[in-house]
Amino acid sequence: MKQPRAWQRMLSGRRLDLLDPTPMDIEIEDIAHGLAFVARWNGQTRGDFAYSVAEHSLLVEQIYRQMNPNAPVKWQLAALLHDAPEYVIGDMISPVKAAVGPGYEVLDDRLMAAIHIRFGLPVQVPAAVKKQIKKADKVSAWLEAVQIAGFTTPEADKFFGKLDPVIAQSLQIRLRPPVEVRTDFTARHAQLMDLL
């Protein structure tokens, strides 16, 4: 029986095997382009543009840096790339991930390993660093929930934890055209790679 196609042709010309991705088939331009067009919250946000995973990733990296000012550059890069596999597999809200089951996580882990190797990061981020990135991710989710996804503050507190009021007032969600977000994501990646 013929195996189903498990690869996707990327705009860079690379042919990414989703079941067995290799670092050679990972290009930052493909990641930035894909993430700039993937909507967070299944697109259920206010504004004239979807809030993209690329914009979210830029915010998470910024929050991570603010919360961990002495963090090595490699972990700042890991924060920027924390949702990078979604350029291929899309962003699923937590209830959908739970319904899909472990298959999504296996695919995500394989892609993340190839992405990390491609950009000089360890396949496994240390648990303490992963926890710090997750904390920044939750701060971002709280801000997104309240500012653009229609949650009340008590709802956001319940799902994402209470947020420091100073952080809540100092960070503003930005909705921008995908081309601007893609450019900024690629530029921030280049800055971090230059600093490694």
PDB file of C-alpha atoms in Angstrom:
ATOM      1  CA  MET A   1       0.000   0.000   0.000  1.00  0.00           C
ATOM      2  CA  LYS A   2       1.303   3.429  -0.952  1.00  0.00           C
ATOM      3  CA  GLN A   3       2.345   5.624   1.959  1.00  0.00           C
ATOM      4  CA  PRO A   4       0.467   8.931   2.231  1.00  0.00           C
ATOM      5  CA  ARG A   5       2.439  12.058   1.423  1.00  0.00           C
ATOM      6  CA  ALA A   6       3.984  13.415   4.614  1.00  0.00           C
ATOM      7  CA  TRP A   7       5.929  16.379   3.303  1.00  0.00           C
ATOM      8  CA  GLN A   8       5.153  19.985   2.517  1.00  0.00           C
ATOM      9  CA  ARG A   9       6.866  22.178  -0.036  1.00  0.00           C
ATOM     10  CA  MET A  10       7.974  25.405   1.606  1.00  0.00           C
ATOM     11  CA  LEU A  11       8.228  28.780  -0.147  1.00  0.00           C
ATOM     12  CA  SER A  12      12.021  28.562   0.153  1.00  0.00           C
ATOM     13  CA  GLY A  13      11.850  25.492  -2.077  1.00  0.00           C
ATOM     14  CA  ARG A  14      12.624  23.128   0.795  1.00  0.00           C
ATOM     15  CA  ARG A  15      10.635  19.932   1.076  1.00  0.00           C
ATOM     16  CA  LEU A  16       9.910  19.419   4.752  1.00  0.00           C
ATOM     17  CA  ASP A  17       9.096  15.856   5.810  1.00  0.00           C
ATOM     18  CA  LEU A  18       6.626  16.288   8.662  1.00  0.00           C
ATOM     19  CA  LEU A  19       7.220  12.809  10.071  1.00  0.00           C
ATOM     20  CA  ASP A  20      11.014  12.971   9.860  1.00  0.00           C
ATOM     21  CA  PRO A  21      12.050  16.640   9.647  1.00  0.00           C
ATOM     22  CA  THR A  22      15.730  17.414   9.176  1.00  0.00           C
ATOM     23  CA  PRO A  23      17.524  20.628  10.165  1.00  0.00           C
ATOM     24  CA  MET A  24      18.631  21.066   6.535  1.00  0.00           C
ATOM     25  CA  ASP A  25      15.011  21.653   5.522  1.00  0.00           C
ATOM     26  CA  ILE A  26      14.386  24.380   8.104  1.00  0.00           C
ATOM     27  CA  GLU A  27      14.676  28.024   6.976  1.00  0.00           C
ATOM     28  CA  ILE A  28      13.902  31.030   9.185  1.00  0.00           C
ATOM     29  CA  GLU A  29      12.127  32.756   6.299  1.00  0.00           C
ATOM     30  CA  ASP A  30       9.672  29.843   6.065  1.00  0.00           C
ATOM     31  CA  ILE A  31       9.110  29.914   9.820  1.00  0.00           C
ATOM     32  CA  ALA A  32       8.602  33.697   9.921  1.00  0.00           C
ATOM     33  CA  HIS A  33       6.264  33.652   6.924  1.00  0.00           C
ATOM     34  CA  GLY A  34       4.178  30.783   8.241  1.00  0.00           C
ATOM     35  CA  LEU A  35       3.910  32.115  11.787  1.00  0.00           C
ATOM     36  CA  ALA A  36       2.957  35.577  10.523  1.00  0.00           C
ATOM     37  CA  PHE A  37      -0.109  34.025   8.872  1.00  0.00           C
ATOM     38  CA  VAL A  38      -1.123  31.643  11.685  1.00  0.00           C
ATOM     39  CA  ALA A  39      -3.763  33.225  13.915  1.00  0.00           C
ATOM     40  CA  ARG A  40      -3.739  32.805  17.669  1.00  0.00           C
ATOM     41  CA  TRP A  41      -7.057  32.164  19.449  1.00  0.00           C
ATOM     42  CA  ASN A  42      -8.406  30.526  16.261  1.00  0.00           C
ATOM     43  CA  GLY A  43      -8.732  34.064  14.901  1.00  0.00           C
ATOM     44  CA  GLN A  44     -11.267  35.022  17.565  1.00  0.00           C
ATOM     45  CA  THR A  45      -9.679  38.363  18.387  1.00  0.00           C
ATOM     46  CA  ARG A  46     -10.671  41.986  17.994  1.00  0.00           C
ATOM     47  CA  GLY A  47      -9.033  44.143  15.356  1.00  0.00           C
ATOM     48  CA  ASP A  48      -8.455  44.420  11.652  1.00  0.00           C
ATOM     49  CA  PHE A  49      -5.659  41.844  11.588  1.00  0.00           C
ATOM     50  CA  ALA A  50      -5.375  38.428  13.162  1.00  0.00           C
ATOM     51  CA  TYR A  51      -3.029  38.252  16.119  1.00  0.00           C
ATOM     52  CA  SER A  52      -0.352  35.996  14.699  1.00  0.00           C
ATOM     53  CA  VAL A  53       1.859  33.408  16.331  1.00  0.00           C
ATOM     54  CA  ALA A  54       4.841  35.431  15.062  1.00  0.00           C
ATOM     55  CA  GLU A  55       3.643  38.532  16.954  1.00  0.00           C
ATOM     56  CA  HIS A  56       2.983  36.375  20.030  1.00  0.00           C
ATOM     57  CA  SER A  57       6.486  34.894  19.774  1.00  0.00           C
ATOM     58  CA  LEU A  58       8.061  38.349  19.626  1.00  0.00           C
ATOM     59  CA  LEU A  59       6.093  39.352  22.729  1.00  0.00           C
ATOM     60  CA  VAL A  60       7.007  36.172  24.634  1.00  0.00           C
ATOM     61  CA  GLU A  61      10.698  36.723  23.882  1.00  0.00           C
ATOM     62  CA  GLN A  62      10.403  40.350  25.074  1.00  0.00           C
ATOM     63  CA  ILE A  63       8.635  39.315  28.295  1.00  0.00           C
ATOM     64  CA  TYR A  64      11.143  36.500  28.874  1.00  0.00           C
ATOM     65  CA  ARG A  65      14.009  39.002  28.492  1.00  0.00           C
ATOM     66  CA  GLN A  66      12.358  41.442  30.924  1.00  0.00           C
ATOM     67  CA  MET A  67      11.773  38.706  33.489  1.00  0.00           C
ATOM     68  CA  ASN A  68      15.264  37.232  32.996  1.00  0.00           C
ATOM     69  CA  PRO A  69      17.568  40.152  32.144  1.00  0.00           C
ATOM     70  CA  ASN A  70      20.724  38.037  32.486  1.00  0.00           C
ATOM     71  CA  ALA A  71      19.448  35.150  30.380  1.00  0.00           C
ATOM     72  CA  PRO A  72      21.958  33.882  27.816  1.00  0.00           C
ATOM     73  CA  VAL A  73      21.194  34.745  24.198  1.00  0.00           C
ATOM     74  CA  LYS A  74      20.548  31.099  23.352  1.00  0.00           C
ATOM     75  CA  TRP A  75      17.606  31.018  25.749  1.00  0.00           C
ATOM     76  CA  GLN A  76      16.259  34.282  24.337  1.00  0.00           C
ATOM     77  CA  LEU A  77      16.374  32.549  20.945  1.00  0.00           C
ATOM     78  CA  ALA A  78      14.595  29.528  22.425  1.00  0.00           C
ATOM     79  CA  ALA A  79      11.888  31.887  23.722  1.00  0.00           C
ATOM     80  CA  LEU A  80      11.481  33.450  20.262  1.00  0.00           C
ATOM     81  CA  LEU A  81      11.214  29.986  18.687  1.00  0.00           C
ATOM     82  CA  HIS A  82       9.023  28.425  21.403  1.00  0.00           C
ATOM     83  CA  ASP A  83       6.057  28.006  19.018  1.00  0.00           C
ATOM     84  CA  ALA A  84       8.066  27.667  15.789  1.00  0.00           C
ATOM     85  CA  PRO A  85       6.640  24.241  14.790  1.00  0.00           C
ATOM     86  CA  GLU A  86       3.279  25.949  14.365  1.00  0.00           C
ATOM     87  CA  TYR A  87       4.523  27.379  11.053  1.00  0.00           C
ATOM     88  CA  VAL A  88       3.735  23.936   9.678  1.00  0.00           C
ATOM     89  CA  ILE A  89       1.224  22.354  12.052  1.00  0.00           C
ATOM     90  CA  GLY A  90      -0.744  25.474  12.970  1.00  0.00           C
ATOM     91  CA  ASP A  91      -1.810  26.761  16.346  1.00  0.00           C
ATOM     92  CA  MET A  92      -4.381  24.764  18.247  1.00  0.00           C
ATOM     93  CA  ILE A  93      -6.090  26.034  21.355  1.00  0.00           C
ATOM     94  CA  SER A  94      -5.521  23.829  24.410  1.00  0.00           C
ATOM     95  CA  PRO A  95      -8.948  22.120  24.306  1.00  0.00           C
ATOM     96  CA  VAL A  96      -8.322  21.004  20.709  1.00  0.00           C
ATOM     97  CA  LYS A  97      -4.824  19.727  21.567  1.00  0.00           C
ATOM     98  CA  ALA A  98      -6.336  17.664  24.386  1.00  0.00           C
ATOM     99  CA  ALA A  99      -8.940  16.220  22.007  1.00  0.00           C
ATOM    100  CA  VAL A 100      -6.356  15.378  19.322  1.00  0.00           C
ATOM    101  CA  GLY A 101      -4.210  13.518  21.826  1.00  0.00           C
ATOM    102  CA  PRO A 102      -0.497  12.718  21.984  1.00  0.00           C
ATOM    103  CA  GLY A 103       0.002  12.649  18.194  1.00  0.00           C
ATOM    104  CA  TYR A 104       0.114  16.449  18.038  1.00  0.00           C
ATOM    105  CA  GLU A 105       2.775  16.607  20.739  1.00  0.00           C
ATOM    106  CA  VAL A 106       4.935  13.981  19.007  1.00  0.00           C
ATOM    107  CA  LEU A 107       4.812  15.940  15.741  1.00  0.00           C
ATOM    108  CA  ASP A 108       5.532  19.193  17.593  1.00  0.00           C
ATOM    109  CA  ASP A 109       8.519  17.639  19.406  1.00  0.00           C
ATOM    110  CA  ARG A 110      10.048  16.284  16.180  1.00  0.00           C
ATOM    111  CA  LEU A 111       9.769  19.634  14.435  1.00  0.00           C
ATOM    112  CA  MET A 112      11.115  21.511  17.451  1.00  0.00           C
ATOM    113  CA  ALA A 113      14.148  19.212  17.637  1.00  0.00           C
ATOM    114  CA  ALA A 114      14.986  19.886  13.974  1.00  0.00           C
ATOM    115  CA  ILE A 115      14.464  23.637  14.457  1.00  0.00           C
ATOM    116  CA  HIS A 116      16.700  23.724  17.532  1.00  0.00           C
ATOM    117  CA  ILE A 117      19.475  21.810  15.815  1.00  0.00           C
ATOM    118  CA  ARG A 118      19.221  24.073  12.752  1.00  0.00           C
ATOM    119  CA  PHE A 119      19.803  27.189  14.865  1.00  0.00           C
ATOM    120  CA  GLY A 120      22.407  25.799  17.262  1.00  0.00           C
ATOM    121  CA  LEU A 121      20.182  25.177  20.267  1.00  0.00           C
ATOM    122  CA  PRO A 122      20.114  21.961  22.276  1.00  0.00           C
ATOM    123  CA  VAL A 123      17.293  19.606  21.357  1.00  0.00           C
ATOM    124  CA  GLN A 124      16.086  19.688  24.962  1.00  0.00           C
ATOM    125  CA  VAL A 125      15.894  23.043  26.714  1.00  0.00           C
ATOM    126  CA  PRO A 126      16.715  22.687  30.432  1.00  0.00           C
ATOM    127  CA  ALA A 127      13.575  22.299  32.549  1.00  0.00           C
ATOM    128  CA  ALA A 128      14.244  25.515  34.504  1.00  0.00           C
ATOM    129  CA  VAL A 129      14.569  27.549  31.293  1.00  0.00           C
ATOM    130  CA  LYS A 130      11.504  25.891  29.776  1.00  0.00           C
ATOM    131  CA  LYS A 131       9.569  26.839  32.914  1.00  0.00           C
ATOM    132  CA  GLN A 132      10.689  30.486  32.594  1.00  0.00           C
ATOM    133  CA  ILE A 133       9.666  30.580  28.927  1.00  0.00           C
ATOM    134  CA  LYS A 134       6.304  29.034  29.850  1.00  0.00           C
ATOM    135  CA  LYS A 135       5.843  31.736  32.489  1.00  0.00           C
ATOM    136  CA  ALA A 136       6.460  34.436  29.858  1.00  0.00           C
ATOM    137  CA  ASP A 137       4.067  32.575  27.536  1.00  0.00           C
ATOM    138  CA  LYS A 138       1.340  32.684  30.214  1.00  0.00           C
ATOM    139  CA  VAL A 139       1.885  36.427  30.734  1.00  0.00           C
ATOM    140  CA  SER A 140       1.463  36.897  26.996  1.00  0.00           C
ATOM    141  CA  ALA A 141      -1.663  34.723  26.981  1.00  0.00           C
ATOM    142  CA  TRP A 142      -3.155  36.790  29.830  1.00  0.00           C
ATOM    143  CA  LEU A 143      -2.473  40.035  27.970  1.00  0.00           C
ATOM    144  CA  GLU A 144      -3.922  38.642  24.746  1.00  0.00           C
ATOM    145  CA  ALA A 145      -6.975  37.269  26.531  1.00  0.00           C
ATOM    146  CA  VAL A 146      -7.837  40.590  28.184  1.00  0.00           C
ATOM    147  CA  GLN A 147      -6.754  43.014  25.476  1.00  0.00           C
ATOM    148  CA  ILE A 148      -7.986  41.319  22.305  1.00  0.00           C
ATOM    149  CA  ALA A 149      -9.761  37.988  22.986  1.00  0.00           C
ATOM    150  CA  GLY A 150     -12.723  39.248  25.018  1.00  0.00           C
ATOM    151  CA  PHE A 151     -11.823  37.750  28.413  1.00  0.00           C
ATOM    152  CA  THR A 152     -12.559  39.614  31.610  1.00  0.00           C
ATOM    153  CA  THR A 153      -9.692  40.079  34.055  1.00  0.00           C
ATOM    154  CA  PRO A 154     -11.133  37.476  36.491  1.00  0.00           C
ATOM    155  CA  GLU A 155     -11.447  34.950  33.623  1.00  0.00           C
ATOM    156  CA  ALA A 156      -7.859  35.560  32.542  1.00  0.00           C
ATOM    157  CA  ASP A 157      -6.687  35.283  36.159  1.00  0.00           C
ATOM    158  CA  LYS A 158      -8.457  31.920  36.438  1.00  0.00           C
ATOM    159  CA  PHE A 159      -6.950  30.428  33.260  1.00  0.00           C
ATOM    160  CA  PHE A 160      -3.494  32.036  33.159  1.00  0.00           C
ATOM    161  CA  GLY A 161      -2.799  33.202  36.718  1.00  0.00           C
ATOM    162  CA  LYS A 162      -2.867  36.710  38.154  1.00  0.00           C
ATOM    163  CA  LEU A 163      -0.647  39.197  36.434  1.00  0.00           C
ATOM    164  CA  ASP A 164       1.514  41.857  38.023  1.00  0.00           C
ATOM    165  CA  PRO A 165      -0.433  45.114  37.387  1.00  0.00           C
ATOM    166  CA  VAL A 166       2.755  46.907  36.313  1.00  0.00           C
ATOM    167  CA  ILE A 167       3.317  44.350  33.542  1.00  0.00           C
ATOM    168  CA  ALA A 168      -0.374  44.438  32.607  1.00  0.00           C
ATOM    169  CA  GLN A 169      -0.226  48.201  32.093  1.00  0.00           C
ATOM    170  CA  SER A 170       3.210  48.363  30.465  1.00  0.00           C
ATOM    171  CA  LEU A 171       2.679  45.945  27.576  1.00  0.00           C
ATOM    172  CA  GLN A 172       0.236  46.543  24.763  1.00  0.00           C
ATOM    173  CA  ILE A 173      -0.809  43.965  22.190  1.00  0.00           C
ATOM    174  CA  ARG A 174      -0.154  45.129  18.640  1.00  0.00           C
ATOM    175  CA  LEU A 175      -2.159  43.989  15.627  1.00  0.00           C
ATOM    176  CA  ARG A 176      -0.204  44.515  12.429  1.00  0.00           C
ATOM    177  CA  PRO A 177      -0.164  43.295   8.837  1.00  0.00           C
ATOM    178  CA  PRO A 178       1.579  39.931   8.438  1.00  0.00           C
ATOM    179  CA  VAL A 179       4.360  41.399   6.289  1.00  0.00           C
ATOM    180  CA  GLU A 180       5.443  43.743   9.123  1.00  0.00           C
ATOM    181  CA  VAL A 181       5.374  40.974  11.697  1.00  0.00           C
ATOM    182  CA  ARG A 182       7.291  38.614   9.403  1.00  0.00           C
ATOM    183  CA  THR A 183       9.977  41.272   8.881  1.00  0.00           C
ATOM    184  CA  ASP A 184      10.320  41.959  12.615  1.00  0.00           C
ATOM    185  CA  PHE A 185      10.430  38.255  13.486  1.00  0.00           C
ATOM    186  CA  THR A 186      13.173  37.617  10.908  1.00  0.00           C
ATOM    187  CA  ALA A 187      15.111  40.677  12.083  1.00  0.00           C
ATOM    188  CA  ARG A 188      14.942  39.667  15.755  1.00  0.00           C
ATOM    189  CA  HIS A 189      16.086  36.143  14.851  1.00  0.00           C
ATOM    190  CA  ALA A 190      19.046  37.609  12.928  1.00  0.00           C
ATOM    191  CA  GLN A 191      19.987  39.854  15.884  1.00  0.00           C
ATOM    192  CA  LEU A 192      19.990  36.904  18.263  1.00  0.00           C
ATOM    193  CA  MET A 193      21.954  34.694  15.850  1.00  0.00           C
ATOM    194  CA  ASP A 194      24.566  37.448  15.495  1.00  0.00           C
ATOM    195  CA  LEU A 195      24.925  37.571  19.288  1.00  0.00           C
ATOM    196  CA  LEU A 196      25.353  33.794  19.715  1.00  0.00           C
TER     197      LEU A 196
END
